[in-house]
Tab-separated table of C-alpha atoms in Angstrom:
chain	number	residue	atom	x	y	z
T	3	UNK	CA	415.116	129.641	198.970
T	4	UNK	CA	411.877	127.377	198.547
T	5	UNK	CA	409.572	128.568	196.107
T	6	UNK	CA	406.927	127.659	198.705
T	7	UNK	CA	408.401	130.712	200.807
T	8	UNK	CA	406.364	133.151	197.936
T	9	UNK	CA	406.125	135.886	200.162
T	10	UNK	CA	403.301	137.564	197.792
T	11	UNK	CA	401.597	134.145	197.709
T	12	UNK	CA	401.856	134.254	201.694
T	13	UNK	CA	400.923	137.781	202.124
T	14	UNK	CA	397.854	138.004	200.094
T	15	UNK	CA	396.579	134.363	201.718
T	16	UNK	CA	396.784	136.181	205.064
T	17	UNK	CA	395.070	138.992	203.819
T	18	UNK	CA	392.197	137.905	201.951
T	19	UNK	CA	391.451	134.297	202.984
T	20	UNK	CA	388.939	133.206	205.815
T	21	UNK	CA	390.568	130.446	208.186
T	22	UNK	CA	387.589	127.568	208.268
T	23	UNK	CA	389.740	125.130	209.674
T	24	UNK	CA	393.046	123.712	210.689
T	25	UNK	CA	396.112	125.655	209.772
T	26	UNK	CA	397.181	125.418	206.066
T	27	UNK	CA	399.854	123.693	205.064
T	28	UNK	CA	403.203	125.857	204.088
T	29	UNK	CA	403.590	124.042	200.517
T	30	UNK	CA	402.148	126.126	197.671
T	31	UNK	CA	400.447	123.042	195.597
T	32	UNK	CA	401.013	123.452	191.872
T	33	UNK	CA	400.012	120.201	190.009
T	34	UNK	CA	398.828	117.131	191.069
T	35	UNK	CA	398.837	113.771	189.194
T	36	UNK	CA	397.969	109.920	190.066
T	37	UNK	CA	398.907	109.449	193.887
T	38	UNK	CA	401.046	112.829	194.249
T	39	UNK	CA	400.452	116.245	194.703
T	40	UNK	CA	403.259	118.420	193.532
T	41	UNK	CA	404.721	121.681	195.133
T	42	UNK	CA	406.144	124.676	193.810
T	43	UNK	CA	409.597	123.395	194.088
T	44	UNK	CA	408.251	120.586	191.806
T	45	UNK	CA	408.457	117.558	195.230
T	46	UNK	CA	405.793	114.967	194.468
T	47	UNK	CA	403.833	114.216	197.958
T	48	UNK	CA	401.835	111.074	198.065
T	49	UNK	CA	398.746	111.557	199.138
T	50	UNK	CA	397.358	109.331	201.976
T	51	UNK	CA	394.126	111.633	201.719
T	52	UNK	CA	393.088	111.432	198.204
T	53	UNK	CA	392.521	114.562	198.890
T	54	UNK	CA	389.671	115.561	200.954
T	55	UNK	CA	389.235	112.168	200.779
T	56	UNK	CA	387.386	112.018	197.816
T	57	UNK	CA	390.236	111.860	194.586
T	58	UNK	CA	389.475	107.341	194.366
T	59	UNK	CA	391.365	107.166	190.785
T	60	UNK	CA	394.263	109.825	191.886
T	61	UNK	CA	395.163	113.365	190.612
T	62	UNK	CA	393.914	114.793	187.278
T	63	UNK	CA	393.024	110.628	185.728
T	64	UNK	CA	393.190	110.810	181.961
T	65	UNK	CA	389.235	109.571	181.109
T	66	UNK	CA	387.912	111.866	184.094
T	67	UNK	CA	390.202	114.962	182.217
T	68	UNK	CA	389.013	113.656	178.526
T	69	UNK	CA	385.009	113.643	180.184
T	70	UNK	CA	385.115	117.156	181.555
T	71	UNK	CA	386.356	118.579	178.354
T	72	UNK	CA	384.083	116.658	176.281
T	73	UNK	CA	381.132	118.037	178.378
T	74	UNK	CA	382.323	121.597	178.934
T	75	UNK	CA	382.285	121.406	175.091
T	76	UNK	CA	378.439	120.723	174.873
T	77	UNK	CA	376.356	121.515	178.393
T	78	UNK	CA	377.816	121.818	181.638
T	79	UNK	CA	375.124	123.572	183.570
T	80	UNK	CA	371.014	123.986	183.058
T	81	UNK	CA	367.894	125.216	185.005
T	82	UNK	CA	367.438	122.850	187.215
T	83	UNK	CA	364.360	122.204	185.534
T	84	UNK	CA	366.021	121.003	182.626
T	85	UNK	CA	367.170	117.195	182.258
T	86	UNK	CA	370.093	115.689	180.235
T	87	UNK	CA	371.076	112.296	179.133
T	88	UNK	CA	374.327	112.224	181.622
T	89	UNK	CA	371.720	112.755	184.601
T	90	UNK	CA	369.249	110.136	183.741
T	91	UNK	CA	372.405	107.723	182.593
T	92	UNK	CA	374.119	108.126	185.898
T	93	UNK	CA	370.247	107.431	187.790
T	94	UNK	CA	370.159	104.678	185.927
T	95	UNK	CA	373.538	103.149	186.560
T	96	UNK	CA	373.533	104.041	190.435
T	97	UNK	CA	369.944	102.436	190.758
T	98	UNK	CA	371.497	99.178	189.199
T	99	UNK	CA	374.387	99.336	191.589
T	100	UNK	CA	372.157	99.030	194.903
T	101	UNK	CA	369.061	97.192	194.348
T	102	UNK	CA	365.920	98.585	195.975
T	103	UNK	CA	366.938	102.419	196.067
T	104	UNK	CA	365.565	103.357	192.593
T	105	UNK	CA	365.491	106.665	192.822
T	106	UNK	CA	368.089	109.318	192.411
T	107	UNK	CA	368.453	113.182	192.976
T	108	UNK	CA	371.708	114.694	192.081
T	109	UNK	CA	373.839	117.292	194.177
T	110	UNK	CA	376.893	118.839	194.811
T	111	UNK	CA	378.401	118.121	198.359
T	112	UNK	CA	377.875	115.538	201.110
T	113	UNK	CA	376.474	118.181	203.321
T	114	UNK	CA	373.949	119.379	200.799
T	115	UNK	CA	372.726	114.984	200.296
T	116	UNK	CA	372.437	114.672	204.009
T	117	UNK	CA	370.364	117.811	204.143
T	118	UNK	CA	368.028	116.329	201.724
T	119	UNK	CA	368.044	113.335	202.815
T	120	UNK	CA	367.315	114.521	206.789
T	121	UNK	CA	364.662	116.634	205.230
T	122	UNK	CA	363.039	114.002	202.903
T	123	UNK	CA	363.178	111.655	206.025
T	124	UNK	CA	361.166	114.228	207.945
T	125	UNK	CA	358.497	114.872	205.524
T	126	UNK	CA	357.795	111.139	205.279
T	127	UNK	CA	357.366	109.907	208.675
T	128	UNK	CA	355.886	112.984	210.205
T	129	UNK	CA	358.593	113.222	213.160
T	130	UNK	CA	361.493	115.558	213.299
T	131	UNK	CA	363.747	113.769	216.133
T	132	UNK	CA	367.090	112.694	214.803
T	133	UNK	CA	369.610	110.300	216.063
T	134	UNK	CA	373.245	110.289	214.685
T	135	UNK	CA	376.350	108.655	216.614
T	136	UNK	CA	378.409	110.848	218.655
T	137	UNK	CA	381.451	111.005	216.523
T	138	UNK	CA	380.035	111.533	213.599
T	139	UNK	CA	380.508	114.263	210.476
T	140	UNK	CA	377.564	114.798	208.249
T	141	UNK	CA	378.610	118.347	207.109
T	142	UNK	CA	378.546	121.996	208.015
T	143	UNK	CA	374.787	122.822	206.814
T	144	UNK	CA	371.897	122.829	208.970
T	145	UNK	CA	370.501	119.536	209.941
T	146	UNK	CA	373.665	117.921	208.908
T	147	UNK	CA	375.607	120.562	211.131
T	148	UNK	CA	373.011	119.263	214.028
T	149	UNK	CA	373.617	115.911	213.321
T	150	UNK	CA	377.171	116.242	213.299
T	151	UNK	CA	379.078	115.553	216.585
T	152	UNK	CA	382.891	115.199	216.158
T	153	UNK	CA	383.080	118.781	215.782
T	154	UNK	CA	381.620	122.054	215.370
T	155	UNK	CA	379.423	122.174	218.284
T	156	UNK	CA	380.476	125.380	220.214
T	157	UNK	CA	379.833	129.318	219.651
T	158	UNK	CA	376.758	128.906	216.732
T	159	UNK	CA	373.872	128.748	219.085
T	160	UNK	CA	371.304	126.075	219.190
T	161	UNK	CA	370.976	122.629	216.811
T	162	UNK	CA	367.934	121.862	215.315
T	163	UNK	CA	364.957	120.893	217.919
T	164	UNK	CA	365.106	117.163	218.382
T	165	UNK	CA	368.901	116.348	217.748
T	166	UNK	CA	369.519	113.554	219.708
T	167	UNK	CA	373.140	111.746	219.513
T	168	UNK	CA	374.419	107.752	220.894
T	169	UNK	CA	377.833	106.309	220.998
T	170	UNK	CA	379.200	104.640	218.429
T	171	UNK	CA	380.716	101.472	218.588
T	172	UNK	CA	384.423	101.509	219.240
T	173	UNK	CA	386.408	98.138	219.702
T	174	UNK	CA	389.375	99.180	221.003
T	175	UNK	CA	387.515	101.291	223.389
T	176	UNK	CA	384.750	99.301	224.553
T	177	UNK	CA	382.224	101.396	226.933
T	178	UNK	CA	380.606	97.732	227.094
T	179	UNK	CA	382.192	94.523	226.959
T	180	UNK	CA	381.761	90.878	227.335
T	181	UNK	CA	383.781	88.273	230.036
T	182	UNK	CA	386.792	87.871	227.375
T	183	UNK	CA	386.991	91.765	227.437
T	184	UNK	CA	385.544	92.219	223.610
T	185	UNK	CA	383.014	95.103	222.650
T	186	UNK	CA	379.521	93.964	223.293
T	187	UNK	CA	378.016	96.191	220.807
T	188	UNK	CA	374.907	94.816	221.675
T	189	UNK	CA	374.156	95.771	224.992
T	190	UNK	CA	375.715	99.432	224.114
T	191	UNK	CA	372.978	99.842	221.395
T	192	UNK	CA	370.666	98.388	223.566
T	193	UNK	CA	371.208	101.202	226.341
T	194	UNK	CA	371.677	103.873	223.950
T	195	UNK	CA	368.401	103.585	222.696
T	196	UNK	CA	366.864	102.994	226.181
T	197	UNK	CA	367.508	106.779	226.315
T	198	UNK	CA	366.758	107.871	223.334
T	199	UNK	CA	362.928	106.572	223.979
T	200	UNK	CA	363.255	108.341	227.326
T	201	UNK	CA	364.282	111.334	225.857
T	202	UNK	CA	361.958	111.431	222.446
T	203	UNK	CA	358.703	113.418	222.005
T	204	UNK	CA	357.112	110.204	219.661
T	205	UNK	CA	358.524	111.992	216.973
T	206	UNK	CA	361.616	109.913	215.834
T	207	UNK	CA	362.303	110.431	212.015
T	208	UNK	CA	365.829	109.428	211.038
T	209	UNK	CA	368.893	107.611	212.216
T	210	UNK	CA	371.671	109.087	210.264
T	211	UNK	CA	375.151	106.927	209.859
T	212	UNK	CA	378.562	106.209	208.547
T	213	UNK	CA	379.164	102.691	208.139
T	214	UNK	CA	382.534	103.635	208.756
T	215	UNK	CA	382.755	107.123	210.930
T	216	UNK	CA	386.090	108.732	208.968
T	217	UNK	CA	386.137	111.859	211.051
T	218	UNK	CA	385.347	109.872	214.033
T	219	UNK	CA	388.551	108.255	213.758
T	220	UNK	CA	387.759	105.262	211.833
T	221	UNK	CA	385.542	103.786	213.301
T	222	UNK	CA	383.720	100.958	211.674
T	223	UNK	CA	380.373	99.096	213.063
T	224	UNK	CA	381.037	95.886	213.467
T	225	UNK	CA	379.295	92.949	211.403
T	226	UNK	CA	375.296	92.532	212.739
T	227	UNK	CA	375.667	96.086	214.157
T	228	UNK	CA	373.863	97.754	210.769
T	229	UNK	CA	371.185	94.548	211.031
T	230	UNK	CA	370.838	95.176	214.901
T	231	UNK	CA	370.110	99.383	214.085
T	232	UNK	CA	368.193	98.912	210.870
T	233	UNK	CA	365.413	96.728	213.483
T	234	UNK	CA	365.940	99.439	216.216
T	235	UNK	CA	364.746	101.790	213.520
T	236	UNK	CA	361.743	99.930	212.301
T	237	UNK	CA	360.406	99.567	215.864
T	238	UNK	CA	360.247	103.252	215.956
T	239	UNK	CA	358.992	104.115	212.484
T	240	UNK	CA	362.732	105.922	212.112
T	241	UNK	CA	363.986	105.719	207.985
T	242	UNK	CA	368.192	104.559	208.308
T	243	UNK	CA	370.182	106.944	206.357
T	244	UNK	CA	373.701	105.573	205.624
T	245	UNK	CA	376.074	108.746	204.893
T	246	UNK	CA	378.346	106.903	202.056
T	247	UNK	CA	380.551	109.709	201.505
T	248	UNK	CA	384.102	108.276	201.846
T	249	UNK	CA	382.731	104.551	202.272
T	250	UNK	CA	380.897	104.707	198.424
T	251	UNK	CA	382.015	103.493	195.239
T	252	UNK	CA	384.189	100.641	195.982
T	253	UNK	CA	386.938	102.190	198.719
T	254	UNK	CA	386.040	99.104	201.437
T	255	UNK	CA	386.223	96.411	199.084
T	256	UNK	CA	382.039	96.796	198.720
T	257	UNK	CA	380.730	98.924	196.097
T	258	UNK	CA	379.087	100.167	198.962
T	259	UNK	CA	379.407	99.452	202.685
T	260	UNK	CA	376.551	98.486	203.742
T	261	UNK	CA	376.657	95.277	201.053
T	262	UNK	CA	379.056	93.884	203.125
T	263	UNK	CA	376.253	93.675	205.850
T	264	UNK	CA	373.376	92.584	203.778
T	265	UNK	CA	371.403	95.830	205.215
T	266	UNK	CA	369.761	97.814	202.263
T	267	UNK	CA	369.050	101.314	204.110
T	268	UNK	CA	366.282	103.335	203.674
T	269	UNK	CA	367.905	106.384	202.098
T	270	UNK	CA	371.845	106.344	201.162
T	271	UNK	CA	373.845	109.855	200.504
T	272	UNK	CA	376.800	109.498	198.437
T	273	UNK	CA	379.550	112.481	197.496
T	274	UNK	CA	382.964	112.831	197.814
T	275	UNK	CA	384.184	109.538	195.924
T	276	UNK	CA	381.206	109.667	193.614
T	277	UNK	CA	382.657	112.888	191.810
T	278	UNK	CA	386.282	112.049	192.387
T	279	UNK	CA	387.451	114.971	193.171
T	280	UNK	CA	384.360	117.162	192.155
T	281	UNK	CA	381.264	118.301	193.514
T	282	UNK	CA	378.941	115.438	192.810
T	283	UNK	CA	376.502	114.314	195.244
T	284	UNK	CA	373.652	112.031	195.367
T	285	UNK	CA	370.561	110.799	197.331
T	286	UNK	CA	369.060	107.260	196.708
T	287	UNK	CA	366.072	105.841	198.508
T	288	UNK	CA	363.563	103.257	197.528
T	289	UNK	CA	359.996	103.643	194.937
T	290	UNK	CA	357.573	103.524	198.042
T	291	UNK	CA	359.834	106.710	199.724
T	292	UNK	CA	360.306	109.065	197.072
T	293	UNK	CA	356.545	108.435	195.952
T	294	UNK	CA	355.601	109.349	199.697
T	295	UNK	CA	357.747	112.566	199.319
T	296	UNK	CA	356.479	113.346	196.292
T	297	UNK	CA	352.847	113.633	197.107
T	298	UNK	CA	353.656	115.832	200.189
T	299	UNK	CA	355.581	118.265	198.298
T	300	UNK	CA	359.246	117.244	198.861
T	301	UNK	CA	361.118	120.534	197.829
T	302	UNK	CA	364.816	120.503	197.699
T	303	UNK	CA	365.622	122.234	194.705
T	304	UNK	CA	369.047	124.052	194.392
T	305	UNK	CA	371.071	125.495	192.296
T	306	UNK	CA	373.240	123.188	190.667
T	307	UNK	CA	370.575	120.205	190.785
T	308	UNK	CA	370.998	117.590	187.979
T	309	UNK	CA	373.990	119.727	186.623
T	310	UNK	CA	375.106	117.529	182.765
T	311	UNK	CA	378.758	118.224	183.930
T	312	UNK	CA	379.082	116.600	187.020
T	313	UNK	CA	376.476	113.888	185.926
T	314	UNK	CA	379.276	112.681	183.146
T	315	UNK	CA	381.972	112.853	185.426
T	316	UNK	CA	379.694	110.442	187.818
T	317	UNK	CA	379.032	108.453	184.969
T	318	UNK	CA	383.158	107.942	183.754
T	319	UNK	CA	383.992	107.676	187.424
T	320	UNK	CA	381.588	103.854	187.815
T	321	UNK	CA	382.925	103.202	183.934
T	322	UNK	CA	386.560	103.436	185.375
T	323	UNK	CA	385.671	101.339	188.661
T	324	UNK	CA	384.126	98.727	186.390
T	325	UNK	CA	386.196	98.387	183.641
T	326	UNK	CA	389.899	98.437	185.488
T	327	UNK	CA	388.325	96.514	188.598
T	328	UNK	CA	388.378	98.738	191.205
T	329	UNK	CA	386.473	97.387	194.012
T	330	UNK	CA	388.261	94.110	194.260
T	331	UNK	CA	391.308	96.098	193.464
T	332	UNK	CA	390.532	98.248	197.036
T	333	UNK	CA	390.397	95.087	198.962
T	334	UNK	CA	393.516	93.704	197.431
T	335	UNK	CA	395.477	96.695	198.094
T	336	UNK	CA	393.908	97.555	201.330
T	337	UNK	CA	394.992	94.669	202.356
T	338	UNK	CA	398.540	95.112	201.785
T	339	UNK	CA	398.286	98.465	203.543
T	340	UNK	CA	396.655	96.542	206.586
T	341	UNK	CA	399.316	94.486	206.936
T	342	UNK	CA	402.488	96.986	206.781
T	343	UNK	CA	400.301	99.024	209.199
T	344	UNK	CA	400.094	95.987	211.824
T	345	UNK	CA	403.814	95.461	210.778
T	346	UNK	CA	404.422	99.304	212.196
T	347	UNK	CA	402.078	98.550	215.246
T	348	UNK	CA	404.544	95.590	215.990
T	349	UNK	CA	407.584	97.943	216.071
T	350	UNK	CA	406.138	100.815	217.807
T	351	UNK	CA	404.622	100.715	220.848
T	352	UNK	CA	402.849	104.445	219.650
T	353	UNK	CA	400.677	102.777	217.549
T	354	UNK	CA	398.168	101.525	219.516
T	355	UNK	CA	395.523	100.160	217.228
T	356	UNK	CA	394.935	99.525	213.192
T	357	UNK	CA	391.237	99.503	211.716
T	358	UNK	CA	389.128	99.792	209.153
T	359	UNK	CA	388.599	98.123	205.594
T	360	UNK	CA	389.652	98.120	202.438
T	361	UNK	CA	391.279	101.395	201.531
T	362	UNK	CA	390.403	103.143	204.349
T	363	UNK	CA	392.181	102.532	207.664
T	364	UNK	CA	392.827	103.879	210.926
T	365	UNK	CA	396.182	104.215	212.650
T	366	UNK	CA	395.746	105.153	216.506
T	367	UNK	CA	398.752	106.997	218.075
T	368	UNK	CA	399.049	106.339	221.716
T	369	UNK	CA	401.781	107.942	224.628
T	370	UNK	CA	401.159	104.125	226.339
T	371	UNK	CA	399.897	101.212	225.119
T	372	UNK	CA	398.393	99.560	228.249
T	373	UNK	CA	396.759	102.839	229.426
T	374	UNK	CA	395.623	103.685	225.976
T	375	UNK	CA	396.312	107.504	227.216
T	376	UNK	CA	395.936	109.739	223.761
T	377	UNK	CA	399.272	110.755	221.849
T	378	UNK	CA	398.212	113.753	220.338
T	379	UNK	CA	401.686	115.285	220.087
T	380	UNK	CA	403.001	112.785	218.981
T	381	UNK	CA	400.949	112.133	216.357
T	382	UNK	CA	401.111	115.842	215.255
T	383	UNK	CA	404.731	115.372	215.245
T	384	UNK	CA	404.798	111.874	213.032
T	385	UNK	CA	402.310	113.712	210.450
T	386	UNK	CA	404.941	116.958	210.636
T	387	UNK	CA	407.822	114.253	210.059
T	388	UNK	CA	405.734	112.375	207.152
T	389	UNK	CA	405.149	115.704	205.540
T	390	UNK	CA	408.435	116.827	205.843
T	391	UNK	CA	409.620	112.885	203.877
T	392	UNK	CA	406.746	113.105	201.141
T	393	UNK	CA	403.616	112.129	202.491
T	394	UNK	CA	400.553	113.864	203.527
T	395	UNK	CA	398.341	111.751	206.070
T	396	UNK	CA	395.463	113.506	208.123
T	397	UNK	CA	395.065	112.891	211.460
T	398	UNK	CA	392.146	113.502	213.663
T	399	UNK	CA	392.218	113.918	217.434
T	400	UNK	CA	388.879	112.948	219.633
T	401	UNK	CA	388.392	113.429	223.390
T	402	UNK	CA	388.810	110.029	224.474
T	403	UNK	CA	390.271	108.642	222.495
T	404	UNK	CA	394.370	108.943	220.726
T	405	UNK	CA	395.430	110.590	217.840
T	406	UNK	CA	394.152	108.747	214.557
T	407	UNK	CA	395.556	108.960	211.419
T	408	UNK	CA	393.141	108.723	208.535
T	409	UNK	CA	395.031	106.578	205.602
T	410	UNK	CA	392.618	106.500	202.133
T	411	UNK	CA	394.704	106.491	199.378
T	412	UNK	CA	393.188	106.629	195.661
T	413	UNK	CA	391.591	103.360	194.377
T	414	UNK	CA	394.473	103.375	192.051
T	415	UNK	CA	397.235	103.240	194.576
T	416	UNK	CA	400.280	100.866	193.276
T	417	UNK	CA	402.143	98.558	195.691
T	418	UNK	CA	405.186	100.744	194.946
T	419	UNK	CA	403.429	103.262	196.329
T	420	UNK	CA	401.591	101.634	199.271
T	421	UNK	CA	405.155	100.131	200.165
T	422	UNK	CA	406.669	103.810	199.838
T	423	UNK	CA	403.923	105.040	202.432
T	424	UNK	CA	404.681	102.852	204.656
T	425	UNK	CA	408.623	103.522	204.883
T	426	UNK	CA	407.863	106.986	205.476
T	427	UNK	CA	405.718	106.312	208.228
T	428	UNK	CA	408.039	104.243	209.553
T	429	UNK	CA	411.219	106.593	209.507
T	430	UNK	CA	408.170	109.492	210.402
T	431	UNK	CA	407.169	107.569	213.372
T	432	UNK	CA	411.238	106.499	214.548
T	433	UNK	CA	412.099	110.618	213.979
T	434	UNK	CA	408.853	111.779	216.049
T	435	UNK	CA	409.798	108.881	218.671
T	436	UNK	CA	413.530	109.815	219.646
T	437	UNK	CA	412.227	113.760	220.331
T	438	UNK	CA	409.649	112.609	223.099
């Protein structure tokens, strides 16, 4: 019998834990190392997820393991009065990373940044309207919770007063388009915010975005789209917050997304792939902002604020990207991913679209490739199969749109490994296929 069968390990999970999500998986994880996870009957999974998408140099990496001990060792935690030389160090070093957003509070989760961020954004303009795209994920807290749309909606009673939501772009689902057929992202901004100045008060504060909308199935705004919103913004007096969380520190091929657009925003959250793999969170916004904030009383004080641990681990995580090349790296190897993916999209007719950039991509499961009619099934099925072969892939599933699988493999993904993905989706996707 699998050790994963524990039936103590089973029995007391059932018991004791909450269910906050989708069903857990029935492996019993007890290691994890590089690009693998490891069960209790000691099978290595690669992981297409970098965990909860946020592991960018893999499992348990040797100078992120050698930085925790070191500052465990000497200060982990403080009032979050207190400073420490990892905070200021790792304010200093994100500041140099993105010109013009100088200043730096620390946090734990990308719920907890965007909450600061909404809330900063607020307090600054004076309005309390914001926008957010309608398949977004900003978090489970609050105003990110209200500006969150891909999920989470029903049974908690009402968002915060002046939520307001758009479509986002999607290219392979055009709600617009141009003679040739093409998105024309353009006019679908354009009539999006048509209603949103219909439906505001005159008290627009934020535009919260992904560059790249993960949970929204991979969905990335197309080149001039960030320009086009930052201007849509500035006629209103709105601050644009990017939400970095799995676009940040180097997993498109851009330090950060929004460099690829030339569009500095006027706040940027960061989490997830900051910490790699723990909570670490950040908020960055410009001199003139903070300053603003500061003399009306900006309060967002928590409880691990500034913590020295987390700060270091920040800190090692940009040394790593830096020194072993990490950003060009994603491209390079992104790019190899892209191209077995469009490989797979040539041999299946299921897979009716491939997107994204750098080392995170989209894979859109279809039941028909001219209809474009969602394969949700299926895709369950492929990601049972994949699972069942060695690989762990998430897959999200949208009204409107197909079943997408979520591919973001560590930063430090070899082409062994890439190439080893790829088979398994293949014989995943051919297993899945023949039981329709």
């Amino acid at each position: 019998m699998s050790l994963n069968a524990d039936p103590a390990f089973w029995a007391a999970a059932r018991k004791h834990l909450t269910r906050y999500g989708p069903s857990f998986e029935s492996i019993i994880v007890e290691r994890a190392e590089g690009s693998f996870v490891y069960d209790a009957d000691g099978r290595g999974i690669l992981d297409f997820t970098s965990g909860q998408m946020s592991a960018v140099l893999g499992h348990t990496h040797k100078d992120i393991v050698a930085t925790v001990d070191r500052q465990m060792a000497s200060v982990a935690h403080l009032f979050s009065g207190m400073l420490s030389r990892p905070v200021v160090t790792l304010a200093e070093r994100l500041a140099a990373l993105a010109p013009g957003l100088d200043r730096v509070q620390l946090l734990t989760t990308g719920a907890e940044s965007n909450e600061a961020a909404i809330r900063m954004a607020k307090l600054v303009t004076g309005g309390h309207e914001v926008v957010a795209f309608a398949q977004s994920w900003h978090g489970m807290t609050g105003a990110a919770a209200s500006a969150t749309y891909s999920a989470g909606r029903r049974g908690y009673g009402p968002a915060a007063a002046g939520s307001f939501v758009i479509p986002a772009p999607n290219s392979y689902r055009p709600r617009f388009k141009h003679a040739d057929g093409s998105n024309d992202w353009q006019a679908e901004l354009d009539d999006a915010f048509e209603l949103i100045d219909r439906q505001s008060t005159g008290n627009l504060a934020a535009f919260i975005a992904e560059p790249i909308l993960s949970s929204g199935g991979i969905l990335e705004l197309p080149l001039g789209y960030l320009a086009a919103l930052k201007r849509k913004c500035e006629e209103r007096g709105m601050l644009l917050v990017l939400d970095e969380a799995q676009t940040g520190v180097g997993r498109t091929g851009h330090m950060f997304a929004f460099q690829r657009d030339g569009v500095t925003p006027d706040i940027m959250t960061l989490s997830k792939t900051l910490g790699a793999g723990l909570p670490l969170a950040a908020v960055m916004t410009t001199e003139a902002i903070e300053q603003k904030a500061f003399e009306r009383g900006f309060l967002f004080y928590t409880t691990h604020v500034s913590d020295p641990l987390t700060a270091a681990v920040g800190v090692t995580v940009l040394d790593v990207v830096e020194r072993d090349g990490l950003v060009a790296q994603a491209g390079e190897r992104g790019d190899r991913l892209k191209q077995g993916l469009l490989a797979l999209q040539q041999k299946y007719e299921c897979v009716g679209d491939v997107r994204g950039r750098g080392l995170l991509l989209g894979l859109e499961i279809v039941t028909d490739r001219q209809s474009k009619a969602p394969g949700f099934e299926l895709g369950a099925q492929i990601m049972d199969e994949a699972m069942r072969r060695g690989l762990s892939m998430n897959i999200v599933k949208l009204p409107g749109m197909g079943g997408v699988f979520r591919l973001a493999p560590p930063l430090t993904v070899s082409h062994a490994e890439i190439d080893q993905g790829l088979a398994i989706m293949s014989d995943a996707i051919e297993a899945a296929s023949r039981t329709r």
